[in-house]
Amino acid sequence: CDEVTFLSVISAVSQLQQIKLAHQLHAFVLKNLAATPVIVVNAIMVMYSRCNFVDTSFKVFDNMSQRDAVSWNTIISSFVQNGLDEEALMLVCEMQKQKFPIDSVTMTALLSAASNMRSSYIGRQTHAYLIRHGIQFEGMESYLIDMYAKSRLIRTSELLFQQNCPSDRDLATWNAMIAGYTQNELSDKAILILREALVHKVIPNAVTLASILPACSSMGSTTFARQLHGFAIRHFLDENVFVGTALVDTYSKSGAISYAENVFIRTPERNSVTYTTMIMSYGQHGMGKEALALYDSMLRCGIKPDAVTFVAILSACSYSGLVEEGLHIFESMDKVHQVKPSIEHYCCVADMLG
């Protein structure tokens, strides 16, 4: 095996996201390469990050005798993707101190971190750095629009969006503006932007639908949601897990729980978010037993519940007065599923007992 072999296999393990296999492969690389090339170590960091072991990824980075700009960008991006945004910002400062060049990859990670933190201060500094150093990269406008929208500076997002004529905007830019309006509860404007995109022959994708569907919930009408659902079916987007989850949530919040059930049943690919959304929908409609049955089904399918899932199922038990079942699930959180209860979970139990 040479470094090309290892790079190919490391990439395969990254896609499989199997941590045991990752540990075995890492050990095999160390035993078979006297001096591990930087490019291979960078790939190992990505592998651990994809397996959700970002702390191991950082240990690999910390033990590197030699680093390049890719090494820094890899660990910074890994931190951002795993929700460690402040740590990522500290690494960028350290990267600058050690005179490594800040490039478009670093900027992408910084804008994502600013979006996640809802920090216009970090976002504006990053935007100013881009302008001062003349850095341009594909999709930059969509990152900036998203960052300003999440920082509640929707007017700045609009100005950036309007800088380019409609024919010059890519789909990511349209999607970012639609999502920005939806996040800021400007449903009417989100729908107007979607219609403008259609006028300019821009074909929505799964991201577009997942972004616009929450706007239907706030309008409280299933008419537009059903039109979007029909579009999704005609364009084979209804089987997408994110579109399916958004449809379940939209129909439920619009009071059409039977529609939500039908979408859930017909969604071929389901993740923990899909199950959690349906459990929450049952709970909000006072269907506690159905929520419990779905929770059991989720566990049988091998899908691990997270903290949000437990809020959903405990709320469902509370709405339906299923005290014993709720207490049993609450006790299983830490003992069985290794999820430590937070204030939200205690509030659900207190509400349930009351």
C-alpha positions as a Python dict, from the first residue, in 0.01 Angstrom:
ca = {
    (1, 'C'): (0, 0, 0),
    (2, 'D'): (122, 350, -84),
    (3, 'E'): (-23, 690, 9),
    (4, 'V'): (-262, 685, -292),
    (5, 'T'): (-406, 354, -169),
    (6, 'F'): (-449, 494, 182),
    (7, 'L'): (-616, 813, 56),
    (8, 'S'): (-872, 610, -138),
    (9, 'V'): (-952, 379, 156),
    (10, 'I'): (-965, 667, 408),
    (11, 'S'): (-1217, 840, 180),
    (12, 'A'): (-1426, 521, 171),
    (13, 'V'): (-1428, 490, 553),
    (14, 'S'): (-1524, 861, 577),
    (15, 'Q'): (-1832, 789, 367),
    (16, 'L'): (-1920, 477, 570),
    (17, 'Q'): (-1879, 672, 899),
    (18, 'Q'): (-1771, 361, 1091),
    (19, 'I'): (-1551, 465, 1383),
    (20, 'K'): (-1414, 113, 1458),
    (21, 'L'): (-1298, 79, 1099),
    (22, 'A'): (-1150, 432, 1121),
    (23, 'H'): (-942, 337, 1428),
    (24, 'Q'): (-819, 18, 1260),
    (25, 'L'): (-724, 200, 941),
    (26, 'H'): (-546, 478, 1133),
    (27, 'A'): (-340, 218, 1323),
    (28, 'F'): (-259, 36, 997),
    (29, 'V'): (-138, 363, 837),
    (30, 'L'): (88, 440, 1136),
    (31, 'K'): (240, 91, 1125),
    (32, 'N'): (298, 86, 750),
    (33, 'L'): (417, 441, 679),
    (34, 'A'): (737, 543, 856),
    (35, 'A'): (669, 914, 802),
    (36, 'T'): (301, 979, 734),
    (37, 'P'): (263, 1244, 458),
    (38, 'V'): (68, 1559, 551),
    (39, 'I'): (-193, 1487, 282),
    (40, 'V'): (-272, 1148, 446),
    (41, 'V'): (-295, 1301, 796),
    (42, 'N'): (-535, 1565, 660),
    (43, 'A'): (-755, 1287, 519),
    (44, 'I'): (-747, 1106, 857),
    (45, 'M'): (-873, 1427, 1027),
    (46, 'V'): (-1162, 1445, 780),
    (47, 'M'): (-1239, 1077, 844),
    (48, 'Y'): (-1270, 1125, 1222),
    (49, 'S'): (-1475, 1441, 1176),
    (50, 'R'): (-1720, 1261, 944),
    (51, 'C'): (-1755, 991, 1211),
    (52, 'N'): (-1851, 1269, 1462),
    (53, 'F'): (-1526, 1225, 1657),
    (54, 'V'): (-1398, 1580, 1618),
    (55, 'D'): (-1200, 1556, 1946),
    (56, 'T'): (-995, 1270, 1794),
    (57, 'S'): (-959, 1476, 1477),
    (58, 'F'): (-813, 1762, 1683),
    (59, 'K'): (-571, 1524, 1863),
    (60, 'V'): (-439, 1416, 1523),
    (61, 'F'): (-400, 1783, 1424),
    (62, 'D'): (-232, 1872, 1755),
    (63, 'N'): (26, 1593, 1712),
    (64, 'M'): (124, 1691, 1357),
    (65, 'S'): (493, 1781, 1326),
    (66, 'Q'): (425, 1958, 995),
    (67, 'R'): (110, 2138, 884),
    (68, 'D'): (-3, 2311, 568),
    (69, 'A'): (-295, 2548, 500),
    (70, 'V'): (-516, 2246, 419),
    (71, 'S'): (-449, 2104, 767),
    (72, 'W'): (-571, 2427, 930),
    (73, 'N'): (-874, 2455, 702),
    (74, 'T'): (-964, 2090, 761),
    (75, 'I'): (-975, 2120, 1142),
    (76, 'I'): (-1147, 2462, 1133),
    (77, 'S'): (-1418, 2326, 899),
    (78, 'S'): (-1452, 2015, 1118),
    (79, 'F'): (-1513, 2231, 1425),
    (80, 'V'): (-1777, 2440, 1245),
    (81, 'Q'): (-1955, 2130, 1109),
    (82, 'N'): (-1967, 1983, 1461),
    (83, 'G'): (-2106, 2301, 1625),
    (84, 'L'): (-1777, 2416, 1784),
    (85, 'D'): (-1792, 2762, 1628),
    (86, 'E'): (-1605, 2961, 1895),
    (87, 'E'): (-1321, 2707, 1896),
    (88, 'A'): (-1305, 2741, 1516),
    (89, 'L'): (-1267, 3121, 1548),
    (90, 'M'): (-981, 3077, 1795),
    (91, 'L'): (-806, 2844, 1549),
    (92, 'V'): (-840, 3102, 1271),
    (93, 'C'): (-665, 3358, 1496),
    (94, 'E'): (-388, 3106, 1567),
    (95, 'M'): (-362, 3026, 1194),
    (96, 'Q'): (-306, 3397, 1121),
    (97, 'K'): (-42, 3425, 1395),
    (98, 'Q'): (153, 3140, 1235),
    (99, 'K'): (141, 3323, 897),
    (100, 'F'): (-68, 3066, 708),
    (101, 'P'): (-271, 3219, 422),
    (102, 'I'): (-644, 3277, 476),
    (103, 'D'): (-822, 3154, 162),
    (104, 'S'): (-1177, 3096, 36),
    (105, 'V'): (-1210, 2770, 234),
    (106, 'T'): (-1125, 2951, 560),
    (107, 'M'): (-1370, 3228, 468),
    (108, 'T'): (-1647, 2975, 400),
    (109, 'A'): (-1594, 2822, 744),
    (110, 'L'): (-1591, 3168, 908),
    (111, 'L'): (-1918, 3271, 739),
    (112, 'S'): (-2077, 2940, 843),
    (113, 'A'): (-1961, 2997, 1202),
    (114, 'A'): (-2103, 3351, 1201),
    (115, 'S'): (-2435, 3213, 1068),
    (116, 'N'): (-2447, 2942, 1335),
    (117, 'M'): (-2369, 3193, 1612),
    (118, 'R'): (-2612, 3451, 1469),
    (119, 'S'): (-2324, 3699, 1506),
    (120, 'S'): (-2337, 4002, 1277),
    (121, 'Y'): (-2012, 4125, 1442),
    (122, 'I'): (-1810, 3823, 1322),
    (123, 'G'): (-1999, 3819, 992),
    (124, 'R'): (-1927, 4183, 913),
    (125, 'Q'): (-1557, 4144, 998),
    (126, 'T'): (-1538, 3843, 764),
    (127, 'H'): (-1725, 4031, 489),
    (128, 'A'): (-1487, 4329, 525),
    (129, 'Y'): (-1184, 4094, 504),
    (130, 'L'): (-1325, 3947, 181),
    (131, 'I'): (-1359, 4295, 29),
    (132, 'R'): (-1016, 4419, 146),
    (133, 'H'): (-831, 4115, 11),
    (134, 'G'): (-1039, 4075, -305),
    (135, 'I'): (-1134, 3716, -222),
    (136, 'Q'): (-1404, 3572, -448),
    (137, 'F'): (-1538, 3217, -450),
    (138, 'E'): (-1834, 3028, -590),
    (139, 'G'): (-2145, 3064, -375),
    (140, 'M'): (-2006, 3359, -176),
    (141, 'E'): (-2325, 3565, -217),
    (142, 'S'): (-2542, 3283, -82),
    (143, 'Y'): (-2317, 3245, 227),
    (144, 'L'): (-2332, 3620, 294),
    (145, 'I'): (-2710, 3640, 243),
    (146, 'D'): (-2760, 3345, 479),
    (147, 'M'): (-2528, 3492, 742),
    (148, 'Y'): (-2695, 3836, 747),
    (149, 'A'): (-3046, 3684, 747),
    (150, 'K'): (-2964, 3462, 1046),
    (151, 'S'): (-2815, 3767, 1222),
    (152, 'R'): (-3154, 3941, 1180),
    (153, 'L'): (-3012, 4188, 925),
    (154, 'I'): (-3255, 4090, 652),
    (155, 'R'): (-3231, 4431, 481),
    (156, 'T'): (-2856, 4374, 424),
    (157, 'S'): (-2939, 4031, 278),
    (158, 'E'): (-3186, 4199, 41),
    (159, 'L'): (-2925, 4454, -73),
    (160, 'L'): (-2676, 4175, -150),
    (161, 'F'): (-2944, 3976, -332),
    (162, 'Q'): (-3045, 4277, -544),
    (163, 'Q'): (-2686, 4357, -646),
    (164, 'N'): (-2703, 4095, -922),
    (165, 'C'): (-2963, 4084, -1195),
    (166, 'P'): (-3191, 3774, -1186),
    (167, 'S'): (-3016, 3603, -1478),
    (168, 'D'): (-2681, 3614, -1291),
    (169, 'R'): (-2813, 3451, -971),
    (170, 'D'): (-2751, 3082, -917),
    (171, 'L'): (-2999, 2853, -742),
    (172, 'A'): (-2806, 2871, -412),
    (173, 'T'): (-2854, 3251, -403),
    (174, 'W'): (-3230, 3220, -463),
    (175, 'N'): (-3251, 2950, -193),
    (176, 'A'): (-3056, 3162, 58),
    (177, 'M'): (-3294, 3457, 13),
    (178, 'I'): (-3603, 3236, 41),
    (179, 'A'): (-3467, 3072, 358),
    (180, 'G'): (-3372, 3415, 498),
    (181, 'Y'): (-3726, 3549, 459),
    (182, 'T'): (-3874, 3230, 608),
    (183, 'Q'): (-3639, 3242, 910),
    (184, 'N'): (-3739, 3605, 970),
    (185, 'E'): (-4110, 3513, 947),
    (186, 'L'): (-4160, 3710, 625),
    (187, 'S'): (-4362, 3436, 455),
    (188, 'D'): (-4521, 3660, 191),
    (189, 'K'): (-4180, 3783, 72),
    (190, 'A'): (-4043, 3427, 63),
    (191, 'I'): (-4331, 3320, -163),
    (192, 'L'): (-4282, 3627, -388),
    (193, 'I'): (-3911, 3538, -432),
    (194, 'L'): (-4006, 3180, -523),
    (195, 'R'): (-4252, 3308, -784),
    (196, 'E'): (-3989, 3546, -923),
    (197, 'A'): (-3745, 3253, -951),
    (198, 'L'): (-4005, 3050, -1144),
    (199, 'V'): (-4068, 3347, -1379),
    (200, 'H'): (-3695, 3346, -1460),
    (201, 'K'): (-3706, 2972, -1538),
    (202, 'V'): (-3518, 2872, -1223),
    (203, 'I'): (-3623, 2518, -1128),
    (204, 'P'): (-3650, 2470, -747),
    (205, 'N'): (-3465, 2177, -589),
    (206, 'A'): (-3505, 1992, -259),
    (207, 'V'): (-3335, 2275, -66),
    (208, 'T'): (-3580, 2529, -213),
    (209, 'L'): (-3882, 2325, -105),
    (210, 'A'): (-3744, 2253, 243),
    (211, 'S'): (-3682, 2630, 282),
    (212, 'I'): (-4021, 2753, 157),
    (213, 'L'): (-4248, 2493, 324),
    (214, 'P'): (-4213, 2644, 677),
    (215, 'A'): (-4357, 2966, 532),
    (216, 'C'): (-4679, 2775, 460),
    (217, 'S'): (-4708, 2680, 830),
    (218, 'S'): (-4713, 3042, 943),
    (219, 'M'): (-4985, 3117, 686),
    (220, 'G'): (-5202, 2841, 838),
    (221, 'S'): (-5326, 2721, 498),
    (222, 'T'): (-5267, 2386, 330),
    (223, 'T'): (-5346, 2518, -20),
    (224, 'F'): (-4994, 2641, -102),
    (225, 'A'): (-4840, 2345, 82),
    (226, 'R'): (-5039, 2106, -138),
    (227, 'Q'): (-4924, 2292, -451),
    (228, 'L'): (-4562, 2255, -340),
    (229, 'H'): (-4625, 1890, -253),
    (230, 'G'): (-4760, 1834, -605),
    (231, 'F'): (-4453, 2005, -753),
    (232, 'A'): (-4230, 1776, -540),
    (233, 'I'): (-4408, 1464, -668),
    (234, 'R'): (-4388, 1574, -1034),
    (235, 'H'): (-4014, 1647, -1002),
    (236, 'F'): (-3934, 1335, -793),
    (237, 'L'): (-3835, 1543, -490),
    (238, 'D'): (-4096, 1402, -249),
    (239, 'E'): (-3868, 1109, -160),
    (240, 'N'): (-3598, 1346, -31),
    (241, 'V'): (-3570, 1314, 349),
    (242, 'F'): (-3557, 1690, 407),
    (243, 'V'): (-3855, 1764, 183),
    (244, 'G'): (-4052, 1480, 346),
    (245, 'T'): (-3972, 1610, 696),
    (246, 'A'): (-4069, 1967, 601),
    (247, 'L'): (-4400, 1843, 453),
    (248, 'V'): (-4481, 1647, 772),
    (249, 'D'): (-4412, 1956, 984),
    (250, 'T'): (-4608, 2191, 755),
    (251, 'Y'): (-4919, 1971, 731),
    (252, 'S'): (-4917, 1910, 1105),
    (253, 'K'): (-4890, 2280, 1193),
    (254, 'S'): (-5168, 2354, 943),
    (255, 'G'): (-5396, 2107, 1127),
    (256, 'A'): (-5386, 1838, 856),
    (257, 'I'): (-5245, 1552, 1066),
    (258, 'S'): (-5376, 1284, 827),
    (259, 'Y'): (-5177, 1443, 542),
    (260, 'A'): (-4869, 1449, 768),
    (261, 'E'): (-4915, 1077, 843),
    (262, 'N'): (-4947, 992, 474),
    (263, 'V'): (-4628, 1181, 388),
    (264, 'F'): (-4439, 1013, 673),
    (265, 'I'): (-4553, 663, 569),
    (266, 'R'): (-4453, 724, 206),
    (267, 'T'): (-4110, 873, 283),
    (268, 'P'): (-3865, 593, 195),
    (269, 'E'): (-3569, 741, 383),
    (270, 'R'): (-3624, 853, 743),
    (271, 'N'): (-3376, 993, 994),
    (272, 'S'): (-3409, 1097, 1358),
    (273, 'V'): (-3541, 1441, 1253),
    (274, 'T'): (-3821, 1283, 1046),
    (275, 'Y'): (-3928, 1061, 1336),
    (276, 'T'): (-3900, 1346, 1588),
    (277, 'T'): (-4113, 1574, 1369),
    (278, 'M'): (-4388, 1310, 1339),
    (279, 'I'): (-4375, 1233, 1715),
    (280, 'M'): (-4405, 1605, 1788),
    (281, 'S'): (-4697, 1630, 1544),
    (282, 'Y'): (-4883, 1348, 1720),
    (283, 'G'): (-4818, 1513, 2055),
    (284, 'Q'): (-4949, 1852, 1943),
    (285, 'H'): (-5271, 1684, 1825),
    (286, 'G'): (-5321, 1497, 2153),
    (287, 'M'): (-5236, 1158, 1998),
    (288, 'G'): (-5004, 1037, 2275),
    (289, 'K'): (-5047, 662, 2212),
    (290, 'E'): (-4961, 705, 1843),
    (291, 'A'): (-4652, 906, 1945),
    (292, 'L'): (-4541, 627, 2181),
    (293, 'A'): (-4595, 362, 1912),
    (294, 'L'): (-4386, 563, 1667),
    (295, 'Y'): (-4112, 616, 1928),
    (296, 'D'): (-4095, 237, 1981),
    (297, 'S'): (-4082, 185, 1604),
    (298, 'M'): (-3796, 435, 1582),
    (299, 'L'): (-3595, 239, 1841),
    (300, 'R'): (-3664, -92, 1664),
    (301, 'C'): (-3533, 55, 1339),
    (302, 'G'): (-3203, 131, 1516),
    (303, 'I'): (-3238, 510, 1492),
    (304, 'K'): (-3089, 674, 1800),
    (305, 'P'): (-3309, 938, 1969),
    (306, 'D'): (-3146, 1270, 2057),
    (307, 'A'): (-3232, 1543, 2308),
    (308, 'V'): (-3497, 1695, 2077),
    (309, 'T'): (-3665, 1355, 2031),
    (310, 'F'): (-3703, 1325, 2408),
    (311, 'V'): (-3858, 1672, 2431),
    (312, 'A'): (-4107, 1565, 2161),
    (313, 'I'): (-4206, 1233, 2322),
    (314, 'L'): (-4222, 1374, 2677),
    (315, 'S'): (-4441, 1661, 2552),
    (316, 'A'): (-4667, 1406, 2378),
    (317, 'C'): (-4700, 1211, 2705),
    (318, 'S'): (-4776, 1537, 2888),
    (319, 'Y'): (-5051, 1641, 2642),
    (320, 'S'): (-5216, 1299, 2667),
    (321, 'G'): (-5173, 1239, 3042),
    (322, 'L'): (-4950, 932, 2994),
    (323, 'V'): (-4757, 983, 3318),
    (324, 'E'): (-4614, 632, 3377),
    (325, 'E'): (-4496, 597, 3017),
    (326, 'G'): (-4342, 946, 3027),
    (327, 'L'): (-4153, 877, 3351),
    (328, 'H'): (-4022, 547, 3212),
    (329, 'I'): (-3889, 727, 2901),
    (330, 'F'): (-3738, 1005, 3115),
    (331, 'E'): (-3551, 750, 3327),
    (332, 'S'): (-3422, 572, 3015),
    (333, 'M'): (-3264, 890, 2875),
    (334, 'D'): (-2938, 874, 3070),
    (335, 'K'): (-2937, 505, 3163),
    (336, 'V'): (-3011, 356, 2820),
    (337, 'H'): (-2951, 627, 2558),
    (338, 'Q'): (-2671, 830, 2725),
    (339, 'V'): (-2858, 1159, 2675),
    (340, 'K'): (-2833, 1381, 2983),
    (341, 'P'): (-3163, 1556, 3069),
    (342, 'S'): (-3161, 1935, 3031),
    (343, 'I'): (-3393, 2201, 3172),
    (344, 'E'): (-3637, 2143, 2880),
    (345, 'H'): (-3679, 1777, 2973),
    (346, 'Y'): (-3735, 1857, 3341),
    (347, 'C'): (-3995, 2118, 3238),
    (348, 'C'): (-4177, 1855, 3030),
    (349, 'V'): (-4185, 1612, 3325),
    (350, 'A'): (-4299, 1884, 3569),
    (351, 'D'): (-4575, 1982, 3323),
    (352, 'M'): (-4671, 1615, 3281),
    (353, 'L'): (-4694, 1555, 3657),
    (354, 'G'): (-4890, 1878, 3706),
}
